[in-house]
Coordinates of C-alpha atoms in Angstrom, one line a residue:
X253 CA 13.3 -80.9 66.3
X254 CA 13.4 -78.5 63.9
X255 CA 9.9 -77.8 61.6
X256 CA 9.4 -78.5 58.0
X257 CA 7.9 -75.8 56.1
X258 CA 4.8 -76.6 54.1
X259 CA 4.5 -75.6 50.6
X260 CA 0.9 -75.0 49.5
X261 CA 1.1 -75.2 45.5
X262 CA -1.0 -72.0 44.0
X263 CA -3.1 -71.9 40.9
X264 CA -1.8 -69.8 38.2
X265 CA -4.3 -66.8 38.2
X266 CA -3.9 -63.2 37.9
X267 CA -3.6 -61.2 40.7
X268 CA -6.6 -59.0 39.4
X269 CA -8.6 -62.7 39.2
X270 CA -7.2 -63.6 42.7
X271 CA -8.4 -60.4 44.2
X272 CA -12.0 -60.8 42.6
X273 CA -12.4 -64.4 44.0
X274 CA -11.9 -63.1 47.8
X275 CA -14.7 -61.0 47.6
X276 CA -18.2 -62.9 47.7
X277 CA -20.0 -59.9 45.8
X278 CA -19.3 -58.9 42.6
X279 CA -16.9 -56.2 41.6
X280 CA -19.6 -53.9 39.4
X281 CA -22.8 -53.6 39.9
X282 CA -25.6 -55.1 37.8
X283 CA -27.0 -51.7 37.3
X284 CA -23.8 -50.2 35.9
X285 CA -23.6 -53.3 33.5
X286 CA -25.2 -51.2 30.6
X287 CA -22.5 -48.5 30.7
X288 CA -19.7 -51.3 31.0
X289 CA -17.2 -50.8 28.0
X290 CA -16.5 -54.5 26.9
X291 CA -12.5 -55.5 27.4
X292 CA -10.7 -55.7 24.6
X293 CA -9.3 -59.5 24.7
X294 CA -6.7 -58.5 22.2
X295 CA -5.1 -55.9 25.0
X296 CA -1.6 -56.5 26.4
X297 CA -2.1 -54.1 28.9
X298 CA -3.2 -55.9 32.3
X299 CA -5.3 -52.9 33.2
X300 CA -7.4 -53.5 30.1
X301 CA -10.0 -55.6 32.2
X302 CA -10.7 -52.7 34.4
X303 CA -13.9 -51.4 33.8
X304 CA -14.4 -47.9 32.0
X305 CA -17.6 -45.9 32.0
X306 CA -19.4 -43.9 29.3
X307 CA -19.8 -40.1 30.1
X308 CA -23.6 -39.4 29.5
X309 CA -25.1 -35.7 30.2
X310 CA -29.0 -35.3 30.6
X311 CA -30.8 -32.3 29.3
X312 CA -30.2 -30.3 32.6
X313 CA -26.6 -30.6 32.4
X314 CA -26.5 -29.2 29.1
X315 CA -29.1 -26.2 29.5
X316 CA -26.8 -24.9 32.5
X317 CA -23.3 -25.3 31.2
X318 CA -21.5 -22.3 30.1
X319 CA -22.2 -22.0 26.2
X320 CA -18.5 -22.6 24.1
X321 CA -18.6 -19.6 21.4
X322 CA -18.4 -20.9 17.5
X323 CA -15.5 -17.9 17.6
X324 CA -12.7 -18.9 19.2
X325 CA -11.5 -15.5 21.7
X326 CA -8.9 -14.3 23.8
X327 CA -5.0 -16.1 22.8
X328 CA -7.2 -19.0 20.9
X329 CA -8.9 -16.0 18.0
X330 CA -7.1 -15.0 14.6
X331 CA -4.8 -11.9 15.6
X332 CA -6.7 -8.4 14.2
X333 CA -4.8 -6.9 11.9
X334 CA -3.2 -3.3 12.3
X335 CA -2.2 -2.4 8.9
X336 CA -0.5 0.7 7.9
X337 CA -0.5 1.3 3.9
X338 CA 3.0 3.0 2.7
X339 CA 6.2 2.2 3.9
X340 CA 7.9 5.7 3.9
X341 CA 8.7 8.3 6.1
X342 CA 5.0 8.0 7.4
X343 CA 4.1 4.7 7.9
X344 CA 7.5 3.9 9.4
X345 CA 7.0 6.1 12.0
X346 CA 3.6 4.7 13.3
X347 CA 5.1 1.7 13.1
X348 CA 7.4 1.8 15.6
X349 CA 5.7 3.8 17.6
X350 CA 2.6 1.2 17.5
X351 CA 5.5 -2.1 18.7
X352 CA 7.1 1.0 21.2
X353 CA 4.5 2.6 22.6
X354 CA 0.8 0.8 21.9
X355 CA 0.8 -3.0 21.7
X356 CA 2.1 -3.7 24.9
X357 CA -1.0 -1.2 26.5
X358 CA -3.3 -3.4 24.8
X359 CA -5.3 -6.7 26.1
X360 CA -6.9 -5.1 29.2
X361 CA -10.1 -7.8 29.0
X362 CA -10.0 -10.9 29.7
X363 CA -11.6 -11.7 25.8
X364 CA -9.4 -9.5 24.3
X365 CA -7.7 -10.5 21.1
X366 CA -3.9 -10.6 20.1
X367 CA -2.9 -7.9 17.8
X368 CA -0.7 -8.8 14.3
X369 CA 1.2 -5.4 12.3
X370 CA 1.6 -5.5 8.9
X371 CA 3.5 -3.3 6.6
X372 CA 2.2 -2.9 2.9
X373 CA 4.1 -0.8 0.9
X374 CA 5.8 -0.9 -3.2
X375 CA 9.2 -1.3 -2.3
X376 CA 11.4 -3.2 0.5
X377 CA 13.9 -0.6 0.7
X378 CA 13.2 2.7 2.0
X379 CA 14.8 5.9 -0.6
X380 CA 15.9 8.6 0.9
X381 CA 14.8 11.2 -1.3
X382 CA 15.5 14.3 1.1
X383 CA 18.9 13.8 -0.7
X384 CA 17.4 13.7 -4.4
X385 CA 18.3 17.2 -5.6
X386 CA 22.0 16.8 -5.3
X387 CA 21.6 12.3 -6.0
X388 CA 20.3 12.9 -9.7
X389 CA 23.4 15.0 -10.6
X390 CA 25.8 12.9 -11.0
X391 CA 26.9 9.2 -9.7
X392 CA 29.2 9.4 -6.0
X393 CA 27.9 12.5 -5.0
X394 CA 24.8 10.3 -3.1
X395 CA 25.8 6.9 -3.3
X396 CA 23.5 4.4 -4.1
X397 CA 23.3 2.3 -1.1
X398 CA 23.7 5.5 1.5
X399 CA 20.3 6.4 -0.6
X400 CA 18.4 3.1 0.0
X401 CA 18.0 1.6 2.9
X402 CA 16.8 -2.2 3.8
X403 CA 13.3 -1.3 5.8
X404 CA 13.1 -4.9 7.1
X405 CA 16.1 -4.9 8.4
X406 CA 15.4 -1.9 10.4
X407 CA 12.4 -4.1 12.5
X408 CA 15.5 -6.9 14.0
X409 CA 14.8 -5.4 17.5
X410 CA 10.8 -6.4 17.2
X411 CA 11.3 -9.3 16.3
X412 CA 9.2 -11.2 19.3
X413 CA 6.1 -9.0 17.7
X414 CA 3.5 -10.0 15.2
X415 CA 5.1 -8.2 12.8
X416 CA 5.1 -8.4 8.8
X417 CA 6.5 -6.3 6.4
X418 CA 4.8 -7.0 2.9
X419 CA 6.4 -5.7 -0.8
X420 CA 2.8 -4.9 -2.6
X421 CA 0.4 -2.4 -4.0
X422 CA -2.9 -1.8 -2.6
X423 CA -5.5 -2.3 -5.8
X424 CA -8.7 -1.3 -3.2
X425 CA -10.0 -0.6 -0.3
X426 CA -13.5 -1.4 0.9
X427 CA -14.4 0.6 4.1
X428 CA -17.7 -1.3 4.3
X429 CA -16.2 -5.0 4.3
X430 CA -13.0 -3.6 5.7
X431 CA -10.6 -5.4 3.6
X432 CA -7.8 -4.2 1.1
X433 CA -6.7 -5.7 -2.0
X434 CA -3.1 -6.3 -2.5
X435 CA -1.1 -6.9 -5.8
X436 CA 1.6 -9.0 -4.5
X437 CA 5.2 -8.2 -6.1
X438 CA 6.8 -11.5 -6.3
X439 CA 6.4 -15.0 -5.1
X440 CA 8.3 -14.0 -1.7
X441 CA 5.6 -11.7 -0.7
X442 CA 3.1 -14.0 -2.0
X443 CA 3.8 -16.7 0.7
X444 CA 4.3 -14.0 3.2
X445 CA 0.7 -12.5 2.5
X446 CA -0.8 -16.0 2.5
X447 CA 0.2 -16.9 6.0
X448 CA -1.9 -14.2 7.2
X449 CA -5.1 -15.2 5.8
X450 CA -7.5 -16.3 8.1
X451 CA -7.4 -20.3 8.8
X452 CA -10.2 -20.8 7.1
X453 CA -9.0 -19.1 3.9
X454 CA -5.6 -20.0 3.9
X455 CA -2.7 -21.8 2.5
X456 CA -0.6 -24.8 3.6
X457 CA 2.9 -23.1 4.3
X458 CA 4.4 -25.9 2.4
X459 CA 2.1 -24.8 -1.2
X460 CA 4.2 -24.0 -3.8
X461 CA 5.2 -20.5 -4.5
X462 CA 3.7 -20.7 -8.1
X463 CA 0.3 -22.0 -7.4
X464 CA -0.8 -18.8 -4.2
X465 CA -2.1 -16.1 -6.3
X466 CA -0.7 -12.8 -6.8
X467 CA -3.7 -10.6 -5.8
X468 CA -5.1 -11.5 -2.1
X469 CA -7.5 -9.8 0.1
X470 CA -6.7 -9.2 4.1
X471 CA -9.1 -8.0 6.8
X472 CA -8.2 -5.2 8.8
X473 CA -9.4 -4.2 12.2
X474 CA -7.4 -0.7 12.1
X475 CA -5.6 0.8 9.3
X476 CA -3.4 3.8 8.5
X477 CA -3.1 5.3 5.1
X478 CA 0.1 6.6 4.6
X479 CA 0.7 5.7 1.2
X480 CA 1.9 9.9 0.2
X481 CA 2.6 11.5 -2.8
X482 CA 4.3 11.3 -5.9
X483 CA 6.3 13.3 -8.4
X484 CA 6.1 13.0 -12.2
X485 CA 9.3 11.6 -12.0
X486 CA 11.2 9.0 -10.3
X487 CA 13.9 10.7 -9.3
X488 CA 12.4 12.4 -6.6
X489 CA 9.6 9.8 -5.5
X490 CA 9.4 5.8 -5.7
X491 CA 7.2 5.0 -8.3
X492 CA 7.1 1.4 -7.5
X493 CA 10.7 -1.3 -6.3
X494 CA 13.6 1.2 -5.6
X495 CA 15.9 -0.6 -8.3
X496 CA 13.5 0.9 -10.6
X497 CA 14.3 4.4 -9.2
X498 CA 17.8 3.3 -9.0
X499 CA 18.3 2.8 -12.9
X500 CA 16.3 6.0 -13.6
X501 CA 19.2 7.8 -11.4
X502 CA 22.1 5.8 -13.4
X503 CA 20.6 7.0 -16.6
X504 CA 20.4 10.6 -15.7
X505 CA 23.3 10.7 -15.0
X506 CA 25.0 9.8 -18.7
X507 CA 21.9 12.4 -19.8
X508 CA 23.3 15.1 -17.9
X509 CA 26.9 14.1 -18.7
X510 CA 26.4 14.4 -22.2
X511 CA 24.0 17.7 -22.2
X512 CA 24.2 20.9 -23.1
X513 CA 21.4 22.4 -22.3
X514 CA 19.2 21.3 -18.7
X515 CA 15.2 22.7 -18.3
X516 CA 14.2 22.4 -14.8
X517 CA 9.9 23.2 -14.0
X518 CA 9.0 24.1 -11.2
X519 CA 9.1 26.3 -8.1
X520 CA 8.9 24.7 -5.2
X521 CA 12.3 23.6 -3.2
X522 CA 12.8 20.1 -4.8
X523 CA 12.7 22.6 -8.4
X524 CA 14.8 24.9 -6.5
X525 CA 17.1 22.4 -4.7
X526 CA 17.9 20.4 -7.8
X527 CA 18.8 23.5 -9.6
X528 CA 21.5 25.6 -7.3
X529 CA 22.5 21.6 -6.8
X530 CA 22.9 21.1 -10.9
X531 CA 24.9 24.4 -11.6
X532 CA 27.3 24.2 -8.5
X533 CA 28.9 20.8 -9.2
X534 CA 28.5 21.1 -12.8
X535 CA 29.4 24.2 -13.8
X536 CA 32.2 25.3 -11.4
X537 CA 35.1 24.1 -10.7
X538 CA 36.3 25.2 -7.0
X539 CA 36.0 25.4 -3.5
X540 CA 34.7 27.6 -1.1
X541 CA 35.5 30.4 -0.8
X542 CA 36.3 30.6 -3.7
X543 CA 34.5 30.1 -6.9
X544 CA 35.4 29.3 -10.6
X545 CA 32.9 29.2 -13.6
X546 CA 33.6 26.4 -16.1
X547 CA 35.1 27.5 -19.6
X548 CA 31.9 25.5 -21.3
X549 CA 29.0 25.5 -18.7
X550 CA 25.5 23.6 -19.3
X551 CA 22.7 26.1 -19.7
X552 CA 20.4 25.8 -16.8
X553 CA 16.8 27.1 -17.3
X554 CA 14.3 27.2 -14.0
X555 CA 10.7 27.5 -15.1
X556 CA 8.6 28.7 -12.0
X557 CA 5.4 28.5 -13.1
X558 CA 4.5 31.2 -11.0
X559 CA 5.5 34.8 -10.0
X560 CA 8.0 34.1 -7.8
X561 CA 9.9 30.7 -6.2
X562 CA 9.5 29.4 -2.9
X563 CA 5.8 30.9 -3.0
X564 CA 5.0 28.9 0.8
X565 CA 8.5 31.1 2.3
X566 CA 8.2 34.5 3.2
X567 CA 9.0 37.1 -0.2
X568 CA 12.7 37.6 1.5
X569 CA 13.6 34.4 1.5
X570 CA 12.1 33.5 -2.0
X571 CA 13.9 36.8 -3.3
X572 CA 17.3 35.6 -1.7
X573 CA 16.8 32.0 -3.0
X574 CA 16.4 33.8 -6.9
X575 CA 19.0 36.1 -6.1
X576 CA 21.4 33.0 -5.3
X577 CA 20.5 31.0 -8.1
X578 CA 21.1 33.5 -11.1
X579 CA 24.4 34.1 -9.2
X580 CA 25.4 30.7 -10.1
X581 CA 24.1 31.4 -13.5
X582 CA 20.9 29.6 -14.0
X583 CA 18.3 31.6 -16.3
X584 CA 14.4 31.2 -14.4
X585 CA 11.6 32.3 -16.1
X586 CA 8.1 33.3 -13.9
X587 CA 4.4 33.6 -14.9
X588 CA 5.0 30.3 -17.3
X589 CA 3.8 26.6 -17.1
X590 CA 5.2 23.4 -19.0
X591 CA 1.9 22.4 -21.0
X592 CA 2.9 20.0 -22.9
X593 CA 6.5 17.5 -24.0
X594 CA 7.4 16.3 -27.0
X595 CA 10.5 13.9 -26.5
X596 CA 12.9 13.3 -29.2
X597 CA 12.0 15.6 -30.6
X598 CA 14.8 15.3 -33.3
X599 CA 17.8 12.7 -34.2
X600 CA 19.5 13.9 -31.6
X601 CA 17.0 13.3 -28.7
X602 CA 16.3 16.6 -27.9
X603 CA 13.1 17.6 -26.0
X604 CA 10.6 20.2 -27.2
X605 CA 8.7 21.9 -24.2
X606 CA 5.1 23.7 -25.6
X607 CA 4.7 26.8 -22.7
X608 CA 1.6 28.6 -21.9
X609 CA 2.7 32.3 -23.5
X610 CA 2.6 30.2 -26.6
X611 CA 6.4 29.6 -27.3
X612 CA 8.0 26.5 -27.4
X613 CA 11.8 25.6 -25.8
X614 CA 13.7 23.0 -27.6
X615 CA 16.2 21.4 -24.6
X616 CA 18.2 18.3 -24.2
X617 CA 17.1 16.9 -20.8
X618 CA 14.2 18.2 -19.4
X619 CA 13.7 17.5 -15.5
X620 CA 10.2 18.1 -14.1
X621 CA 9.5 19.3 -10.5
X622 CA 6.0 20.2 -9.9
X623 CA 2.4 18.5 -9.7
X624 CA 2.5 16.2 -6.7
X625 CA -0.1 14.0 -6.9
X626 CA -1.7 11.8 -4.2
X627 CA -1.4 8.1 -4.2
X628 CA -5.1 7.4 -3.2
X629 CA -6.2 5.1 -6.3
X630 CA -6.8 2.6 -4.4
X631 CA -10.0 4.0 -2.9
X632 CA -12.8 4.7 -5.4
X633 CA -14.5 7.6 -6.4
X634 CA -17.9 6.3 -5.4
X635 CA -16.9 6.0 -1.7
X636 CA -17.0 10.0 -1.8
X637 CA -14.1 9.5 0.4
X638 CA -11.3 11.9 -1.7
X639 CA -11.3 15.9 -2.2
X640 CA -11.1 17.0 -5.9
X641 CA -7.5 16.8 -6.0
X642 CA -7.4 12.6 -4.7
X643 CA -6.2 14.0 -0.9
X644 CA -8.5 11.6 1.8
X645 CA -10.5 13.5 3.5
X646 CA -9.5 13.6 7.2
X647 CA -10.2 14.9 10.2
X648 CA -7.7 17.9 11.0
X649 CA -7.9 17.5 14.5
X650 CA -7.8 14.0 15.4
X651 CA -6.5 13.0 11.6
X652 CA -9.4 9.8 12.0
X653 CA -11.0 9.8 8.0
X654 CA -15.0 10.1 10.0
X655 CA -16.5 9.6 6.5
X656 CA -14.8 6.0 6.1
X657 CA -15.9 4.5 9.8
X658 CA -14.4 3.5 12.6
X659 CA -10.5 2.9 13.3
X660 CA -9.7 4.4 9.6
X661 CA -6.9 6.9 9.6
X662 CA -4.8 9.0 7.2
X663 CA -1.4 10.6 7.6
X664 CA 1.0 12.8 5.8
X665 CA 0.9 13.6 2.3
X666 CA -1.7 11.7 1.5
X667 CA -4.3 13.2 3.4
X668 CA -6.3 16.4 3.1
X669 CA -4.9 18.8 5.4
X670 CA -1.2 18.0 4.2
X671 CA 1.3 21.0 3.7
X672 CA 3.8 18.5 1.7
X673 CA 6.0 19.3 4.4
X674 CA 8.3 16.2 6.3
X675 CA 8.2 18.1 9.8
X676 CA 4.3 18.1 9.9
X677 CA 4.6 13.9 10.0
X678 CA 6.6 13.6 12.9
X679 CA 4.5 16.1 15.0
X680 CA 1.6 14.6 13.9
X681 CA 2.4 10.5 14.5
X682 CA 2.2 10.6 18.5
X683 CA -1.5 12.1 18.2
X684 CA -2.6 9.8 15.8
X685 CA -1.3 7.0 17.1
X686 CA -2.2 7.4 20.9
X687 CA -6.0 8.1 19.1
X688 CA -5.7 5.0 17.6
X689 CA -4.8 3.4 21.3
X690 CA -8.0 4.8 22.8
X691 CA -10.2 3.6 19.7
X692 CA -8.5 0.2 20.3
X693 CA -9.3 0.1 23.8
X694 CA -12.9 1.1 23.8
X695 CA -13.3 -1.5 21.4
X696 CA -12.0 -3.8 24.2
X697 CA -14.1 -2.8 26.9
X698 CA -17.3 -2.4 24.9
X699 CA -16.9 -5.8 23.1
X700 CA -16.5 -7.4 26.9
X701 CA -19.3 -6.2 28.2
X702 CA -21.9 -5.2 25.1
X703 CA -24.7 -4.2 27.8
X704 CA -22.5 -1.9 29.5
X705 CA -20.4 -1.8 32.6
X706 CA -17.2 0.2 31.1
X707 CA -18.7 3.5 30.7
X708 CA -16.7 5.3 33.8
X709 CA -13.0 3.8 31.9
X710 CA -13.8 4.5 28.4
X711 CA -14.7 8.4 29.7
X712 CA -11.4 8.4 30.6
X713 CA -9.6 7.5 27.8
X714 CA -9.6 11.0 25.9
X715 CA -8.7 12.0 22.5
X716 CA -5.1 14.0 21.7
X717 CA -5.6 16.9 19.1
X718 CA -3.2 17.6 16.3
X719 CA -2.0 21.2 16.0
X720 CA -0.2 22.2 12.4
X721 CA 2.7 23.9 12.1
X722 CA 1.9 26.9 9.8
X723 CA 3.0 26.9 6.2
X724 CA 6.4 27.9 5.6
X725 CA 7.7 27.4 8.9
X726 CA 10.2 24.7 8.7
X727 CA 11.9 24.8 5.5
X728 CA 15.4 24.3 4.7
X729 CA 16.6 24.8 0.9
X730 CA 20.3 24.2 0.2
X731 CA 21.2 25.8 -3.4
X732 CA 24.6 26.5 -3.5
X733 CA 27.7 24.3 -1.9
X734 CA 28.1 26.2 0.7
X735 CA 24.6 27.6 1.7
X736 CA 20.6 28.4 0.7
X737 CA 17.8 29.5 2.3
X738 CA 15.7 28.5 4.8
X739 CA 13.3 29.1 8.5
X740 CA 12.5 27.3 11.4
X741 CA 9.8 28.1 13.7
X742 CA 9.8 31.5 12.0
X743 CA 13.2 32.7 12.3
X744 CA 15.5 32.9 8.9
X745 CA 18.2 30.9 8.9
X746 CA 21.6 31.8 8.0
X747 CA 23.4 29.9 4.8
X748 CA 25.8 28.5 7.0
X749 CA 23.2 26.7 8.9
X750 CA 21.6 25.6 6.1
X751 CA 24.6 24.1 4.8
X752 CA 25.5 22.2 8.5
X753 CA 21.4 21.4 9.0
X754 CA 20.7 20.0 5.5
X755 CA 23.3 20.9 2.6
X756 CA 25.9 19.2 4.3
X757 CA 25.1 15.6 3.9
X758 CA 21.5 15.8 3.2
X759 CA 20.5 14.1 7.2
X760 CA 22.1 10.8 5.3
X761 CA 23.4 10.3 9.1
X762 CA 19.8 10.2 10.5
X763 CA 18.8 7.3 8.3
X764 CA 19.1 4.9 10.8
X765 CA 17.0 6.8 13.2
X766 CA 14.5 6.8 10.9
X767 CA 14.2 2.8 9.9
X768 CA 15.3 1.5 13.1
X769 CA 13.7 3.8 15.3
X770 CA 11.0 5.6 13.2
X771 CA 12.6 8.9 14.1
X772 CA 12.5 12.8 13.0
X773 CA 15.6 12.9 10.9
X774 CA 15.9 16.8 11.7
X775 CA 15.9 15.8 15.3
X776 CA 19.5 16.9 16.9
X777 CA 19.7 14.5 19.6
X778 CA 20.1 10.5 19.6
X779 CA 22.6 7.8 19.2
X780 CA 22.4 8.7 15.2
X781 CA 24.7 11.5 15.5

């Protein structure tokens, strides 16, 4: 006989309440009660009626765990900022040798920071002014955009670095509170400068463009001054955007079409360069080797304002350079200075030149070469930080400015011991910047351990020291089409290889190398062939 099963009817009750009811003691505690959080009735979730505890720590617990710094440190801290003031020649360079060669040897403590470059500099196009003598004479003979070259665009292969290339003008510098100043160029470089504020001083990225000011101020933890020099005139040296430098060359050139007479001061090789480079395409007509004067030429006048040109060269050099230049018919006049201009000086927009033997030269362009001066406003006079002449003082040996405090540098032109001389840059950016390495570290290794404990590593990081090349050394002059004058490492150089090392094409084939790569653009060997 088969058996019925019996079906015992069950209360409807959780299976959290059924569980409970087995057990004859209750669940909590009556001395955990206080700490109980009350359910929340209003809680779908079935695992609401669980109990949940308060976290309470005594006095003890809190005098013996680790203290949280107010700072944040390590990947959590604002990057420091490594900025480098100029965006030429110079402070290209270091830049790419800081991303190829430095940021990656960084971080060695376990506190150390993260590292953010930033490029300041007046213009976002690099100009290649190497080529200036023979750009200003007239237009297709350097073309515009051969001359000019996109400096950001040079930076695509660093792209996963803290990188920022910034179009502004440093207004100051202040070596105590180690910030700069910055007048901002347009709204573009406005945003980009106010994302690198500090959070606590910063904007919302989605601000409008119009309402982040024009002028901000950034911290640095290291900077490099590399801000050079410039010429009276913009033809040879950016005086602020490079479209500005670019309409001063398209005017020039209708000047010196319509011009009779060209006055030329100066005696160094730009003076010299843009001279032999104005009476070869403009006043003859042929090809090497052979050579034709024009039936009308344009009087060409070279004012020295000294005894002799070239005065850095060796006298045979600066003898062949004059002897090549009145060859191509250009009248130069030594032992006389340019003391004062008068433009327009009649209806038909001539310019009257006041000399120092007390005559005066009435000319219808008038091109001035001489008195570099150093772009160094930015510092002021009261930080006693500038020679008479506005060069930064700096440290010939280790090129560290000592007088300004720590992790302050200067390079190039800019800086005291400057020959005005492009080679001297390139020799000297691997010393600086493997000096600023070791200040960089030591500041890593003393800032982890204040009381000491690094002393036997920071010993071994050691300084490089910076050797100059003398004066004169290195100095190519193209004058005619086919030739100049020139040494290298003290040997003269023939025309012909002035023509092939310089006169050529002016290194406009090294201009990559030198905004992609931060390169020598004398150097023979490289993809940039």
């Amino acid at each position: 006989m088969a058996l019925k099963p019996t079906i015992i009817p069950m209360s409807p009750v959780s299976p959290l309440s059924s569980t409970f009811a087995k057990s004859p003691v209750s669940p909590v505690s009556t001395n955990y009660a206080p700490y109980m959080a009350a359910p929340n009735p209003s809680a779908r979730n079935r695992y609401s009626m669980l109990p949940t505890f308060k976290h309470r720590r005594n006095d003890t617990a809190i005098s013996i765990a680790p203290k949280v710094p107010d700072v944040p440190t390590g990947k959590g801290a604002e990057p420091h900022n490594i900025i480098i003031l100029g965006n030429s020649y110079a402070g290209l360079a270091c830049a790419h040798r800081f991303l190829d060669h430095c940021i990656d040897r960084l971080r060695i403590t376990p506190g150390s920071p993260s590292y953010r470059l930033i490029i300041i500099g007046p213009s976002t196009h690099l100009y290649w002014n190497i080529s200036a003598p023979r750009a200003v004479v007239a237009p297709g003979l350097i073309k515009h955009e051969d001359a000019f070259i996109n400096i950001e665009e040079g930076f695509h292969r660093h792209r996963g670095q803290l990188f920022t290339h910034i179009q502004g003008t440093c207004n100051d510098l202040d070596p105590e509170l180690r910030t700069i100043e910055i007048d901002l160029h347009d709204f573009e470089a406005q945003r980009k400068c106010s994302l690198l504020l500090p959070k606590s001083e910063g904007f919302d990225p989605k601000t409008p463009a119009f309402d982040i000011p024009r002028i901000q101020t950034l911290p640095f933890h290291a900077i490099i001054l590399a801000t050079g020099t410039r010429t009276p005139s913009d033809l040879f040296s950016l005086h602020g955007p490079h479209h500005e430098t670019i309409a001063s060359l398209t005017s020039i050139h209708a000047q010196i079409a319509s011009a009779k007479s060209i006055v030329i001061s100066g005696g160094g090789p730009t003076a010299v360069e843009t001279a032999g480079q104005l009476a070869t395409y403009l006043n003859h007509a042929s090809h090497f080797p052979f050579r034709r004067k024009i039936k009308s030429p344009k009087t060409i006048t070279l004012i020295s304002g000294g005894q002799t040109l070239l005065p850095r060269m060796p006298a045979a050099t600066s003898t062949k350079a004059e002897k090549l230049l009145r060859k191509l018919g250009v009248e130069i006049k030594h032992n006389v200075q340019v003391l004062h201009t008068q433009s327009w000086f009649d209806q038909t927009g001539a310019t009257k030149l006041s000399l120092s033997d007390r005559t005066s030269l009435i000319t219808d362009l008038y091109i001035p070469c001489t008195g570099l001066k150093p772009n160094s406003e930015y510092i002021a006079d009261g930080w006693d930080l500038k020679d008479d002449s506005g060069y930064i003082l700096t440290n010939s040996t280790d090129l560290r400015c000592d007088m300004a405090g720590s992790r302050i540098y200067a390079l190039g032109d800019v800086a005291s011991n400057t020959q005005n001389n492009l080679m001297d840059v390139y020799t000297a950016v691997p010393v600086l910047m493997h000096n600023l390495l070791v200040d960089l570290l030591v500041f890593e290794l003393e800032a982890d351990r204040p009381d000491g404990g690094h002393e036997a590593r920071i010993e071994m990081l050691r300084d490089e020291e910076f050797v100059q090349t003398p004066e004169g050394e290195r100095t190519l002059s193209p004058i005619s089409r086919w030739g100049g004058v020139g040494t290298w490492r003290g040997w003269k150089m023939p025309r012909v290889m002035v023509h092939l090392l310089k006169g050529k094409r002016y290194r406009l084939g090294k201009t990559g190398k030198v905004v992609v790569e931060g390169g020598n653009p004398y150097a023979s060997r490289g993809k940039w062939e």
